[in-house]
mmCIF file with all atom_site columns, C-alpha atoms in Angstrom:
data_model
loop_
_atom_site.group_PDB
_atom_site.id
_atom_site.type_symbol
_atom_site.label_atom_id
_atom_site.label_alt_id
_atom_site.label_comp_id
_atom_site.label_asym_id
_atom_site.label_entity_id
_atom_site.label_seq_id
_atom_site.pdbx_PDB_ins_code
_atom_site.Cartn_x
_atom_site.Cartn_y
_atom_site.Cartn_z
_atom_site.occupancy
_atom_site.B_iso_or_equiv
_atom_site.pdbx_formal_charge
_atom_site.auth_seq_id
_atom_site.auth_comp_id
_atom_site.auth_asym_id
_atom_site.auth_atom_id
_atom_site.pdbx_PDB_model_num
ATOM 1   C CA . ASN L 1 1   ? -50.057 42.115 -42.305 1.00 0.00 ? 1   ASN L CA 1
ATOM 2   C CA . ALA L 1 2   ? -50.472 40.197 -39.040 1.00 0.00 ? 2   ALA L CA 1
ATOM 3   C CA . GLY L 1 3   ? -47.295 38.193 -38.759 1.00 0.00 ? 3   GLY L CA 1
ATOM 4   C CA . VAL L 1 4   ? -45.876 36.862 -35.512 1.00 0.00 ? 4   VAL L CA 1
ATOM 5   C CA . MET L 1 5   ? -45.730 39.693 -33.014 1.00 0.00 ? 5   MET L CA 1
ATOM 6   C CA . GLN L 1 6   ? -43.357 39.599 -30.106 1.00 0.00 ? 6   GLN L CA 1
ATOM 7   C CA . ASN L 1 7   ? -43.145 42.123 -27.338 1.00 0.00 ? 7   ASN L CA 1
ATOM 8   C CA . PRO L 1 8   ? -41.286 43.729 -25.936 1.00 0.00 ? 8   PRO L CA 1
ATOM 9   C CA . ARG L 1 9   ? -38.480 44.005 -28.484 1.00 0.00 ? 9   ARG L CA 1
ATOM 10  C CA . HIS L 1 10  ? -36.011 44.763 -25.738 1.00 0.00 ? 10  HIS L CA 1
ATOM 11  C CA . LEU L 1 11  ? -36.318 43.840 -22.087 1.00 0.00 ? 11  LEU L CA 1
ATOM 12  C CA . VAL L 1 12  ? -33.876 44.773 -19.367 1.00 0.00 ? 12  VAL L CA 1
ATOM 13  C CA . ARG L 1 13  ? -34.028 43.042 -16.024 1.00 0.00 ? 13  ARG L CA 1
ATOM 14  C CA . ARG L 1 14  ? -31.870 42.931 -12.944 1.00 0.00 ? 14  ARG L CA 1
ATOM 15  C CA . ARG L 1 15  ? -30.709 39.640 -11.548 1.00 0.00 ? 15  ARG L CA 1
ATOM 16  C CA . GLY L 1 16  ? -33.465 37.986 -9.541  1.00 0.00 ? 16  GLY L CA 1
ATOM 17  C CA . GLN L 1 17  ? -36.342 39.696 -11.333 1.00 0.00 ? 17  GLN L CA 1
ATOM 18  C CA . GLU L 1 18  ? -38.898 38.015 -13.536 1.00 0.00 ? 18  GLU L CA 1
ATOM 19  C CA . ALA L 1 19  ? -39.038 38.307 -17.323 1.00 0.00 ? 19  ALA L CA 1
ATOM 20  C CA . ARG L 1 20  ? -42.241 37.787 -19.273 1.00 0.00 ? 20  ARG L CA 1
ATOM 21  C CA . LEU L 1 21  ? -41.998 37.544 -23.038 1.00 0.00 ? 21  LEU L CA 1
ATOM 22  C CA . ARG L 1 22  ? -45.120 37.637 -25.173 1.00 0.00 ? 22  ARG L CA 1
ATOM 23  C CA . CYS L 1 23  ? -45.841 36.155 -28.547 1.00 0.00 ? 23  CYS L CA 1
ATOM 24  C CA . SER L 1 24  ? -48.939 36.539 -30.678 1.00 0.00 ? 24  SER L CA 1
ATOM 25  C CA . PRO L 1 25  ? -48.883 33.999 -33.511 1.00 0.00 ? 25  PRO L CA 1
ATOM 26  C CA . VAL L 1 26  ? -49.998 34.490 -37.063 1.00 0.00 ? 26  VAL L CA 1
ATOM 27  C CA . LYS L 1 27  ? -53.781 34.635 -37.159 1.00 0.00 ? 27  LYS L CA 1
ATOM 28  C CA . GLY L 1 28  ? -55.093 31.098 -37.509 1.00 0.00 ? 28  GLY L CA 1
ATOM 29  C CA . HIS L 1 29  ? -51.914 29.432 -36.282 1.00 0.00 ? 29  HIS L CA 1
ATOM 30  C CA . SER L 1 30  ? -52.475 27.191 -33.288 1.00 0.00 ? 30  SER L CA 1
ATOM 31  C CA . HIS L 1 31  ? -48.898 26.038 -32.754 1.00 0.00 ? 31  HIS L CA 1
ATOM 32  C CA . VAL L 1 32  ? -46.175 28.100 -31.163 1.00 0.00 ? 32  VAL L CA 1
ATOM 33  C CA . TYR L 1 33  ? -42.472 27.458 -30.715 1.00 0.00 ? 33  TYR L CA 1
ATOM 34  C CA . TRP L 1 34  ? -39.911 29.276 -28.599 1.00 0.00 ? 34  TRP L CA 1
ATOM 35  C CA . TYR L 1 35  ? -36.229 29.397 -29.474 1.00 0.00 ? 35  TYR L CA 1
ATOM 36  C CA . ARG L 1 36  ? -33.296 31.031 -27.751 1.00 0.00 ? 36  ARG L CA 1
ATOM 37  C CA . GLN L 1 37  ? -30.270 32.443 -29.494 1.00 0.00 ? 37  GLN L CA 1
ATOM 38  C CA . LEU L 1 38  ? -27.245 33.074 -27.333 1.00 0.00 ? 38  LEU L CA 1
ATOM 39  C CA . PRO L 1 39  ? -24.544 35.433 -28.630 1.00 0.00 ? 39  PRO L CA 1
ATOM 40  C CA . GLU L 1 40  ? -22.557 33.785 -31.439 1.00 0.00 ? 40  GLU L CA 1
ATOM 41  C CA . GLU L 1 41  ? -24.716 30.670 -31.279 1.00 0.00 ? 41  GLU L CA 1
ATOM 42  C CA . GLY L 1 42  ? -27.572 29.248 -33.285 1.00 0.00 ? 42  GLY L CA 1
ATOM 43  C CA . LEU L 1 43  ? -31.228 28.856 -32.502 1.00 0.00 ? 43  LEU L CA 1
ATOM 44  C CA . LYS L 1 44  ? -31.808 26.471 -29.643 1.00 0.00 ? 44  LYS L CA 1
ATOM 45  C CA . PHE L 1 45  ? -35.221 24.850 -29.400 1.00 0.00 ? 45  PHE L CA 1
ATOM 46  C CA . MET L 1 46  ? -36.931 25.443 -26.074 1.00 0.00 ? 46  MET L CA 1
ATOM 47  C CA . VAL L 1 47  ? -40.590 24.497 -26.205 1.00 0.00 ? 47  VAL L CA 1
ATOM 48  C CA . TYR L 1 48  ? -43.395 23.617 -28.604 1.00 0.00 ? 48  TYR L CA 1
ATOM 49  C CA . LEU L 1 49  ? -46.953 24.459 -27.604 1.00 0.00 ? 49  LEU L CA 1
ATOM 50  C CA . GLN L 1 50  ? -50.430 24.040 -28.862 1.00 0.00 ? 50  GLN L CA 1
ATOM 51  C CA . LYS L 1 51  ? -53.258 26.055 -27.358 1.00 0.00 ? 51  LYS L CA 1
ATOM 52  C CA . GLU L 1 52  ? -53.634 24.971 -23.710 1.00 0.00 ? 52  GLU L CA 1
ATOM 53  C CA . ASN L 1 53  ? -51.151 22.150 -24.226 1.00 0.00 ? 53  ASN L CA 1
ATOM 54  C CA . ILE L 1 54  ? -47.389 21.708 -24.073 1.00 0.00 ? 54  ILE L CA 1
ATOM 55  C CA . ILE L 1 55  ? -46.332 19.295 -26.798 1.00 0.00 ? 55  ILE L CA 1
ATOM 56  C CA . ASP L 1 56  ? -42.589 19.225 -26.236 1.00 0.00 ? 56  ASP L CA 1
ATOM 57  C CA . GLU L 1 57  ? -40.605 21.080 -23.596 1.00 0.00 ? 57  GLU L CA 1
ATOM 58  C CA . SER L 1 58  ? -37.428 19.047 -23.909 1.00 0.00 ? 58  SER L CA 1
ATOM 59  C CA . GLY L 1 59  ? -35.384 22.188 -24.590 1.00 0.00 ? 59  GLY L CA 1
ATOM 60  C CA . MET L 1 60  ? -36.568 24.121 -21.564 1.00 0.00 ? 60  MET L CA 1
ATOM 61  C CA . PRO L 1 61  ? -34.282 24.428 -18.541 1.00 0.00 ? 61  PRO L CA 1
ATOM 62  C CA . LYS L 1 62  ? -35.771 22.454 -15.691 1.00 0.00 ? 62  LYS L CA 1
ATOM 63  C CA . GLU L 1 63  ? -35.946 25.382 -13.328 1.00 0.00 ? 63  GLU L CA 1
ATOM 64  C CA . ARG L 1 64  ? -37.110 28.991 -13.556 1.00 0.00 ? 64  ARG L CA 1
ATOM 65  C CA . PHE L 1 65  ? -38.470 28.695 -17.117 1.00 0.00 ? 65  PHE L CA 1
ATOM 66  C CA . SER L 1 66  ? -42.093 28.093 -18.027 1.00 0.00 ? 66  SER L CA 1
ATOM 67  C CA . ALA L 1 67  ? -44.263 28.629 -21.067 1.00 0.00 ? 67  ALA L CA 1
ATOM 68  C CA . GLU L 1 68  ? -47.936 28.706 -21.770 1.00 0.00 ? 68  GLU L CA 1
ATOM 69  C CA . PHE L 1 69  ? -50.247 29.243 -24.692 1.00 0.00 ? 69  PHE L CA 1
ATOM 70  C CA . PRO L 1 70  ? -53.717 29.880 -23.306 1.00 0.00 ? 70  PRO L CA 1
ATOM 71  C CA . LYS L 1 71  ? -56.961 29.485 -25.192 1.00 0.00 ? 71  LYS L CA 1
ATOM 72  C CA . GLU L 1 72  ? -57.207 33.254 -25.423 1.00 0.00 ? 72  GLU L CA 1
ATOM 73  C CA . GLY L 1 73  ? -54.303 35.640 -25.656 1.00 0.00 ? 73  GLY L CA 1
ATOM 74  C CA . PRO L 1 74  ? -50.656 35.404 -26.515 1.00 0.00 ? 74  PRO L CA 1
ATOM 75  C CA . SER L 1 75  ? -48.147 32.739 -25.644 1.00 0.00 ? 75  SER L CA 1
ATOM 76  C CA . ILE L 1 76  ? -45.994 33.691 -22.671 1.00 0.00 ? 76  ILE L CA 1
ATOM 77  C CA . LEU L 1 77  ? -42.444 32.624 -21.926 1.00 0.00 ? 77  LEU L CA 1
ATOM 78  C CA . ARG L 1 78  ? -41.716 33.312 -18.285 1.00 0.00 ? 78  ARG L CA 1
ATOM 79  C CA . ILE L 1 79  ? -38.297 33.338 -16.699 1.00 0.00 ? 79  ILE L CA 1
ATOM 80  C CA . GLN L 1 80  ? -38.196 33.656 -12.949 1.00 0.00 ? 80  GLN L CA 1
ATOM 81  C CA . GLN L 1 81  ? -35.223 34.940 -10.950 1.00 0.00 ? 81  GLN L CA 1
ATOM 82  C CA . VAL L 1 82  ? -33.249 35.819 -14.063 1.00 0.00 ? 82  VAL L CA 1
ATOM 83  C CA . VAL L 1 83  ? -29.474 35.430 -14.115 1.00 0.00 ? 83  VAL L CA 1
ATOM 84  C CA . ARG L 1 84  ? -26.913 37.001 -16.451 1.00 0.00 ? 84  ARG L CA 1
ATOM 85  C CA . GLY L 1 85  ? -26.710 33.768 -18.441 1.00 0.00 ? 85  GLY L CA 1
ATOM 86  C CA . ASP L 1 86  ? -30.331 34.226 -19.486 1.00 0.00 ? 86  ASP L CA 1
ATOM 87  C CA . SER L 1 87  ? -29.334 37.218 -21.607 1.00 0.00 ? 87  SER L CA 1
ATOM 88  C CA . ALA L 1 88  ? -30.174 36.231 -25.161 1.00 0.00 ? 88  ALA L CA 1
ATOM 89  C CA . ALA L 1 89  ? -32.535 36.814 -28.035 1.00 0.00 ? 89  ALA L CA 1
ATOM 90  C CA . TYR L 1 90  ? -35.731 34.838 -27.645 1.00 0.00 ? 90  TYR L CA 1
ATOM 91  C CA . PHE L 1 91  ? -37.619 34.058 -30.821 1.00 0.00 ? 91  PHE L CA 1
ATOM 92  C CA . CYS L 1 92  ? -41.147 32.858 -31.148 1.00 0.00 ? 92  CYS L CA 1
ATOM 93  C CA . ALA L 1 93  ? -42.471 31.102 -34.229 1.00 0.00 ? 93  ALA L CA 1
ATOM 94  C CA . SER L 1 94  ? -45.888 29.845 -35.193 1.00 0.00 ? 94  SER L CA 1
ATOM 95  C CA . SER L 1 95  ? -47.281 27.364 -37.656 1.00 0.00 ? 95  SER L CA 1
ATOM 96  C CA . LEU L 1 96  ? -50.457 25.721 -38.763 1.00 0.00 ? 96  LEU L CA 1
ATOM 97  C CA . PRO L 1 97  ? -51.110 22.303 -37.241 1.00 0.00 ? 97  PRO L CA 1
ATOM 98  C CA . PRO L 1 98  ? -48.896 19.676 -38.856 1.00 0.00 ? 98  PRO L CA 1
ATOM 99  C CA . THR L 1 99  ? -50.837 17.590 -41.358 1.00 0.00 ? 99  THR L CA 1
ATOM 100 C CA . GLY L 1 100 ? -49.416 14.128 -41.608 1.00 0.00 ? 100 GLY L CA 1
ATOM 101 C CA . GLY L 1 101 ? -46.184 14.339 -43.523 1.00 0.00 ? 101 GLY L CA 1
ATOM 102 C CA . ALA L 1 102 ? -46.696 17.769 -45.017 1.00 0.00 ? 102 ALA L CA 1
ATOM 103 C CA . LEU L 1 103 ? -44.081 20.478 -44.771 1.00 0.00 ? 103 LEU L CA 1
ATOM 104 C CA . LYS L 1 104 ? -44.463 22.582 -41.673 1.00 0.00 ? 104 LYS L CA 1
ATOM 105 C CA . LYS L 1 105 ? -43.284 26.113 -42.255 1.00 0.00 ? 105 LYS L CA 1
ATOM 106 C CA . LEU L 1 106 ? -42.470 28.258 -39.268 1.00 0.00 ? 106 LEU L CA 1
ATOM 107 C CA . PHE L 1 107 ? -43.044 31.985 -39.269 1.00 0.00 ? 107 PHE L CA 1
ATOM 108 C CA . PHE L 1 108 ? -40.834 33.855 -36.866 1.00 0.00 ? 108 PHE L CA 1
ATOM 109 C CA . GLY L 1 109 ? -41.289 37.028 -34.911 1.00 0.00 ? 109 GLY L CA 1
ATOM 110 C CA . SER L 1 110 ? -38.544 39.631 -34.649 1.00 0.00 ? 110 SER L CA 1
ATOM 111 C CA . GLY L 1 111 ? -37.532 38.385 -31.242 1.00 0.00 ? 111 GLY L CA 1
ATOM 112 C CA . THR L 1 112 ? -37.167 39.809 -27.752 1.00 0.00 ? 112 THR L CA 1
ATOM 113 C CA . GLN L 1 113 ? -33.674 40.766 -26.685 1.00 0.00 ? 113 GLN L CA 1
ATOM 114 C CA . LEU L 1 114 ? -33.387 40.088 -22.969 1.00 0.00 ? 114 LEU L CA 1
ATOM 115 C CA . SER L 1 115 ? -30.566 41.770 -21.125 1.00 0.00 ? 115 SER L CA 1
ATOM 116 C CA . VAL L 1 116 ? -29.932 40.862 -17.510 1.00 0.00 ? 116 VAL L CA 1
ATOM 117 C CA . LEU L 1 117 ? -27.895 43.377 -15.550 1.00 0.00 ? 117 LEU L CA 1
ATOM 118 C CA . ASP J 2 1   ? -27.950 17.169 -28.313 1.00 0.00 ? 1   ASP J CA 1
ATOM 119 C CA . GLN J 2 2   ? -26.942 18.755 -31.540 1.00 0.00 ? 2   GLN J CA 1
ATOM 120 C CA . GLN J 2 3   ? -28.936 16.957 -34.189 1.00 0.00 ? 3   GLN J CA 1
ATOM 121 C CA . VAL J 2 4   ? -28.271 19.560 -36.856 1.00 0.00 ? 4   VAL J CA 1
ATOM 122 C CA . LYS J 2 5   ? -24.770 20.904 -37.385 1.00 0.00 ? 5   LYS J CA 1
ATOM 123 C CA . GLN J 2 6   ? -23.380 23.718 -39.448 1.00 0.00 ? 6   GLN J CA 1
ATOM 124 C CA . ASN J 2 7   ? -19.651 23.482 -39.041 1.00 0.00 ? 7   ASN J CA 1
ATOM 125 C CA . SER J 2 8   ? -18.723 26.678 -40.864 1.00 0.00 ? 8   SER J CA 1
ATOM 126 C CA . PRO J 2 9   ? -19.566 29.752 -38.798 1.00 0.00 ? 9   PRO J CA 1
ATOM 127 C CA . SER J 2 10  ? -18.806 32.085 -41.675 1.00 0.00 ? 10  SER J CA 1
ATOM 128 C CA . LEU J 2 11  ? -18.330 32.194 -45.433 1.00 0.00 ? 11  LEU J CA 1
ATOM 129 C CA . SER J 2 12  ? -17.177 35.005 -47.676 1.00 0.00 ? 12  SER J CA 1
ATOM 130 C CA . VAL J 2 13  ? -17.655 35.011 -51.446 1.00 0.00 ? 13  VAL J CA 1
ATOM 131 C CA . GLN J 2 14  ? -17.343 37.484 -54.277 1.00 0.00 ? 14  GLN J CA 1
ATOM 132 C CA . GLU J 2 15  ? -20.457 38.867 -55.930 1.00 0.00 ? 15  GLU J CA 1
ATOM 133 C CA . GLY J 2 16  ? -21.463 36.760 -58.905 1.00 0.00 ? 16  GLY J CA 1
ATOM 134 C CA . ARG J 2 17  ? -19.761 33.604 -57.638 1.00 0.00 ? 17  ARG J CA 1
ATOM 135 C CA . ILE J 2 18  ? -21.390 30.574 -56.077 1.00 0.00 ? 18  ILE J CA 1
ATOM 136 C CA . SER J 2 19  ? -22.040 30.332 -52.334 1.00 0.00 ? 19  SER J CA 1
ATOM 137 C CA . ILE J 2 20  ? -22.223 26.834 -50.868 1.00 0.00 ? 20  ILE J CA 1
ATOM 138 C CA . LEU J 2 21  ? -23.476 26.409 -47.327 1.00 0.00 ? 21  LEU J CA 1
ATOM 139 C CA . ASN J 2 22  ? -23.299 22.999 -45.713 1.00 0.00 ? 22  ASN J CA 1
ATOM 140 C CA . CYS J 2 23  ? -25.277 21.205 -43.052 1.00 0.00 ? 23  CYS J CA 1
ATOM 141 C CA . ASP J 2 24  ? -25.055 17.774 -41.435 1.00 0.00 ? 24  ASP J CA 1
ATOM 142 C CA . TYR J 2 25  ? -27.642 15.962 -39.372 1.00 0.00 ? 25  TYR J CA 1
ATOM 143 C CA . THR J 2 26  ? -27.707 12.883 -37.206 1.00 0.00 ? 26  THR J CA 1
ATOM 144 C CA . ASN J 2 27  ? -31.374 11.863 -36.995 1.00 0.00 ? 27  ASN J CA 1
ATOM 145 C CA . SER J 2 28  ? -32.471 9.786  -39.969 1.00 0.00 ? 28  SER J CA 1
ATOM 146 C CA . MET J 2 29  ? -36.126 10.325 -39.012 1.00 0.00 ? 29  MET J CA 1
ATOM 147 C CA . PHE J 2 30  ? -36.256 13.916 -40.212 1.00 0.00 ? 30  PHE J CA 1
ATOM 148 C CA . ASP J 2 31  ? -38.987 14.419 -42.825 1.00 0.00 ? 31  ASP J CA 1
ATOM 149 C CA . TYR J 2 32  ? -38.080 17.820 -44.158 1.00 0.00 ? 32  TYR J CA 1
ATOM 150 C CA . PHE J 2 33  ? -35.077 20.034 -44.292 1.00 0.00 ? 33  PHE J CA 1
ATOM 151 C CA . LEU J 2 34  ? -35.286 23.778 -44.522 1.00 0.00 ? 34  LEU J CA 1
ATOM 152 C CA . TRP J 2 35  ? -33.079 26.784 -44.893 1.00 0.00 ? 35  TRP J CA 1
ATOM 153 C CA . TYR J 2 36  ? -33.865 30.031 -43.139 1.00 0.00 ? 36  TYR J CA 1
ATOM 154 C CA . LYS J 2 37  ? -32.218 33.383 -43.664 1.00 0.00 ? 37  LYS J CA 1
ATOM 155 C CA . LYS J 2 38  ? -31.770 35.915 -40.910 1.00 0.00 ? 38  LYS J CA 1
ATOM 156 C CA . TYR J 2 39  ? -30.859 39.580 -41.061 1.00 0.00 ? 39  TYR J CA 1
ATOM 157 C CA . PRO J 2 40  ? -29.693 41.443 -37.944 1.00 0.00 ? 40  PRO J CA 1
ATOM 158 C CA . ALA J 2 41  ? -32.484 42.457 -35.550 1.00 0.00 ? 41  ALA J CA 1
ATOM 159 C CA . GLU J 2 42  ? -35.022 40.411 -37.480 1.00 0.00 ? 42  GLU J CA 1
ATOM 160 C CA . GLY J 2 43  ? -36.465 36.947 -37.095 1.00 0.00 ? 43  GLY J CA 1
ATOM 161 C CA . PRO J 2 44  ? -35.456 34.160 -39.469 1.00 0.00 ? 44  PRO J CA 1
ATOM 162 C CA . THR J 2 45  ? -37.429 33.910 -42.686 1.00 0.00 ? 45  THR J CA 1
ATOM 163 C CA . PHE J 2 46  ? -38.070 30.782 -44.675 1.00 0.00 ? 46  PHE J CA 1
ATOM 164 C CA . LEU J 2 47  ? -35.963 30.427 -47.801 1.00 0.00 ? 47  LEU J CA 1
ATOM 165 C CA . ILE J 2 48  ? -36.272 26.952 -49.311 1.00 0.00 ? 48  ILE J CA 1
ATOM 166 C CA . SER J 2 49  ? -37.046 23.408 -48.251 1.00 0.00 ? 49  SER J CA 1
ATOM 167 C CA . ILE J 2 50  ? -36.612 19.842 -49.405 1.00 0.00 ? 50  ILE J CA 1
ATOM 168 C CA . SER J 2 51  ? -38.481 16.683 -48.571 1.00 0.00 ? 51  SER J CA 1
ATOM 169 C CA . SER J 2 52  ? -36.521 13.667 -47.396 1.00 0.00 ? 52  SER J CA 1
ATOM 170 C CA . ILE J 2 53  ? -37.730 11.756 -50.453 1.00 0.00 ? 53  ILE J CA 1
ATOM 171 C CA . LYS J 2 54  ? -36.022 14.136 -52.857 1.00 0.00 ? 54  LYS J CA 1
ATOM 172 C CA . ASP J 2 55  ? -32.395 14.921 -53.511 1.00 0.00 ? 55  ASP J CA 1
ATOM 173 C CA . LYS J 2 56  ? -32.692 18.353 -55.065 1.00 0.00 ? 56  LYS J CA 1
ATOM 174 C CA . ASN J 2 57  ? -34.988 21.351 -54.985 1.00 0.00 ? 57  ASN J CA 1
ATOM 175 C CA . GLU J 2 58  ? -34.445 24.515 -56.943 1.00 0.00 ? 58  GLU J CA 1
ATOM 176 C CA . ASP J 2 59  ? -35.990 27.965 -56.571 1.00 0.00 ? 59  ASP J CA 1
ATOM 177 C CA . GLY J 2 60  ? -34.453 30.666 -58.690 1.00 0.00 ? 60  GLY J CA 1
ATOM 178 C CA . ARG J 2 61  ? -30.895 31.302 -57.568 1.00 0.00 ? 61  ARG J CA 1
ATOM 179 C CA . PHE J 2 62  ? -31.267 28.907 -54.640 1.00 0.00 ? 62  PHE J CA 1
ATOM 180 C CA . THR J 2 63  ? -30.829 25.139 -54.840 1.00 0.00 ? 63  THR J CA 1
ATOM 181 C CA . VAL J 2 64  ? -30.818 22.707 -51.961 1.00 0.00 ? 64  VAL J CA 1
ATOM 182 C CA . PHE J 2 65  ? -29.206 19.291 -52.314 1.00 0.00 ? 65  PHE J CA 1
ATOM 183 C CA . LEU J 2 66  ? -29.850 16.382 -49.983 1.00 0.00 ? 66  LEU J CA 1
ATOM 184 C CA . ASN J 2 67  ? -27.582 13.355 -49.593 1.00 0.00 ? 67  ASN J CA 1
ATOM 185 C CA . LYS J 2 68  ? -29.430 11.018 -47.265 1.00 0.00 ? 68  LYS J CA 1
ATOM 186 C CA . SER J 2 69  ? -26.753 8.359  -47.112 1.00 0.00 ? 69  SER J CA 1
ATOM 187 C CA . ALA J 2 70  ? -24.273 10.954 -45.899 1.00 0.00 ? 70  ALA J CA 1
ATOM 188 C CA . LYS J 2 71  ? -26.883 12.799 -43.801 1.00 0.00 ? 71  LYS J CA 1
ATOM 189 C CA . HIS J 2 72  ? -25.773 15.978 -45.474 1.00 0.00 ? 72  HIS J CA 1
ATOM 190 C CA . LEU J 2 73  ? -27.459 18.848 -47.207 1.00 0.00 ? 73  LEU J CA 1
ATOM 191 C CA . SER J 2 74  ? -26.201 21.959 -48.862 1.00 0.00 ? 74  SER J CA 1
ATOM 192 C CA . LEU J 2 75  ? -27.566 25.257 -50.093 1.00 0.00 ? 75  LEU J CA 1
ATOM 193 C CA . HIS J 2 76  ? -26.191 26.694 -53.309 1.00 0.00 ? 76  HIS J CA 1
ATOM 194 C CA . ILE J 2 77  ? -26.698 30.333 -54.195 1.00 0.00 ? 77  ILE J CA 1
ATOM 195 C CA . VAL J 2 78  ? -25.689 31.323 -57.672 1.00 0.00 ? 78  VAL J CA 1
ATOM 196 C CA . PRO J 2 79  ? -24.977 33.999 -58.613 1.00 0.00 ? 79  PRO J CA 1
ATOM 197 C CA . SER J 2 80  ? -24.405 35.429 -55.151 1.00 0.00 ? 80  SER J CA 1
ATOM 198 C CA . GLN J 2 81  ? -25.496 39.025 -54.549 1.00 0.00 ? 81  GLN J CA 1
ATOM 199 C CA . PRO J 2 82  ? -24.539 41.486 -51.789 1.00 0.00 ? 82  PRO J CA 1
ATOM 200 C CA . GLY J 2 83  ? -28.156 41.382 -50.552 1.00 0.00 ? 83  GLY J CA 1
ATOM 201 C CA . ASP J 2 84  ? -27.672 37.694 -49.793 1.00 0.00 ? 84  ASP J CA 1
ATOM 202 C CA . SER J 2 85  ? -25.360 38.649 -46.935 1.00 0.00 ? 85  SER J CA 1
ATOM 203 C CA . ALA J 2 86  ? -27.074 37.250 -43.845 1.00 0.00 ? 86  ALA J CA 1
ATOM 204 C CA . VAL J 2 87  ? -26.947 34.353 -41.419 1.00 0.00 ? 87  VAL J CA 1
ATOM 205 C CA . TYR J 2 88  ? -28.288 31.130 -42.908 1.00 0.00 ? 88  TYR J CA 1
ATOM 206 C CA . PHE J 2 89  ? -29.771 28.486 -40.659 1.00 0.00 ? 89  PHE J CA 1
ATOM 207 C CA . CYS J 2 90  ? -30.254 24.902 -41.661 1.00 0.00 ? 90  CYS J CA 1
ATOM 208 C CA . ALA J 2 91  ? -33.266 23.234 -40.017 1.00 0.00 ? 91  ALA J CA 1
ATOM 209 C CA . ALA J 2 92  ? -34.652 19.717 -39.900 1.00 0.00 ? 92  ALA J CA 1
ATOM 210 C CA . ASP J 2 93  ? -38.172 18.755 -39.006 1.00 0.00 ? 93  ASP J CA 1
ATOM 211 C CA . ASN J 2 94  ? -39.702 15.693 -37.426 1.00 0.00 ? 94  ASN J CA 1
ATOM 212 C CA . ASN J 2 95  ? -42.491 17.067 -35.249 1.00 0.00 ? 95  ASN J CA 1
ATOM 213 C CA . ASP J 2 96  ? -40.026 19.499 -33.661 1.00 0.00 ? 96  ASP J CA 1
ATOM 214 C CA . MET J 2 97  ? -37.903 21.732 -35.823 1.00 0.00 ? 97  MET J CA 1
ATOM 215 C CA . ARG J 2 98  ? -34.210 21.774 -34.925 1.00 0.00 ? 98  ARG J CA 1
ATOM 216 C CA . PHE J 2 99  ? -31.794 24.376 -36.151 1.00 0.00 ? 99  PHE J CA 1
ATOM 217 C CA . GLY J 2 100 ? -28.094 24.457 -36.774 1.00 0.00 ? 100 GLY J CA 1
ATOM 218 C CA . ALA J 2 101 ? -25.829 27.136 -35.356 1.00 0.00 ? 101 ALA J CA 1
ATOM 219 C CA . GLY J 2 102 ? -25.949 29.167 -38.554 1.00 0.00 ? 102 GLY J CA 1
ATOM 220 C CA . THR J 2 103 ? -23.428 30.302 -41.133 1.00 0.00 ? 103 THR J CA 1
ATOM 221 C CA . ARG J 2 104 ? -22.796 33.988 -41.678 1.00 0.00 ? 104 ARG J CA 1
ATOM 222 C CA . LEU J 2 105 ? -22.538 34.631 -45.410 1.00 0.00 ? 105 LEU J CA 1
ATOM 223 C CA . THR J 2 106 ? -20.834 37.779 -46.638 1.00 0.00 ? 106 THR J CA 1
ATOM 224 C CA . VAL J 2 107 ? -21.054 38.573 -50.333 1.00 0.00 ? 107 VAL J CA 1
ATOM 225 C CA . LYS J 2 108 ? -18.503 41.180 -51.344 1.00 0.00 ? 108 LYS J CA 1
ATOM 226 C CA . PRO J 2 109 ? -19.231 43.557 -54.223 1.00 0.00 ? 109 PRO J CA 1
#
């Protein structure tokens, strides 16, 4: 049952280090989304990617955050020089390509809990 | 920008009664509205959806109502069961999917 796989489940970093979060989408899905959930808050959209292409990164902080979804391999969310405020659960979701007006259903991974010490 | 709002952070109901979760949105361009359910330490899972051209969609104990003029939708669960206890996220889709802050539902036995 190859759903969305995220790793690691838990990641601990010290301030100033880099965090790399991985997401393997459902087999056959070419679209990936990253969301962040801060404690006691909802899911905040970060970025929407297609293979080798960023479709919408309007939710990404301007600095330190980047995302990619290469032709081969998982999608990576990279946070450089982490700060305590980056501590959150990061969820990845995938979907089939949207087909003109049809419902787009997202399948979520179990998330990566990032803790910055 | 908070395009999708869930103003009630929590809701508690008795088993067997109706649970009503509410959601408001601001962007009239949304094509679809969805509800996701999330248990602790798991990712959200899809529950039910409704197209913007409909005003009601029913799936077993779950019914979603859409009022486009009021930019409001609601999820009804009846009868509520203890296993329904979870966080429910409202989402709206127009190319990008935007989520509300979630409502934590507790169904008491």
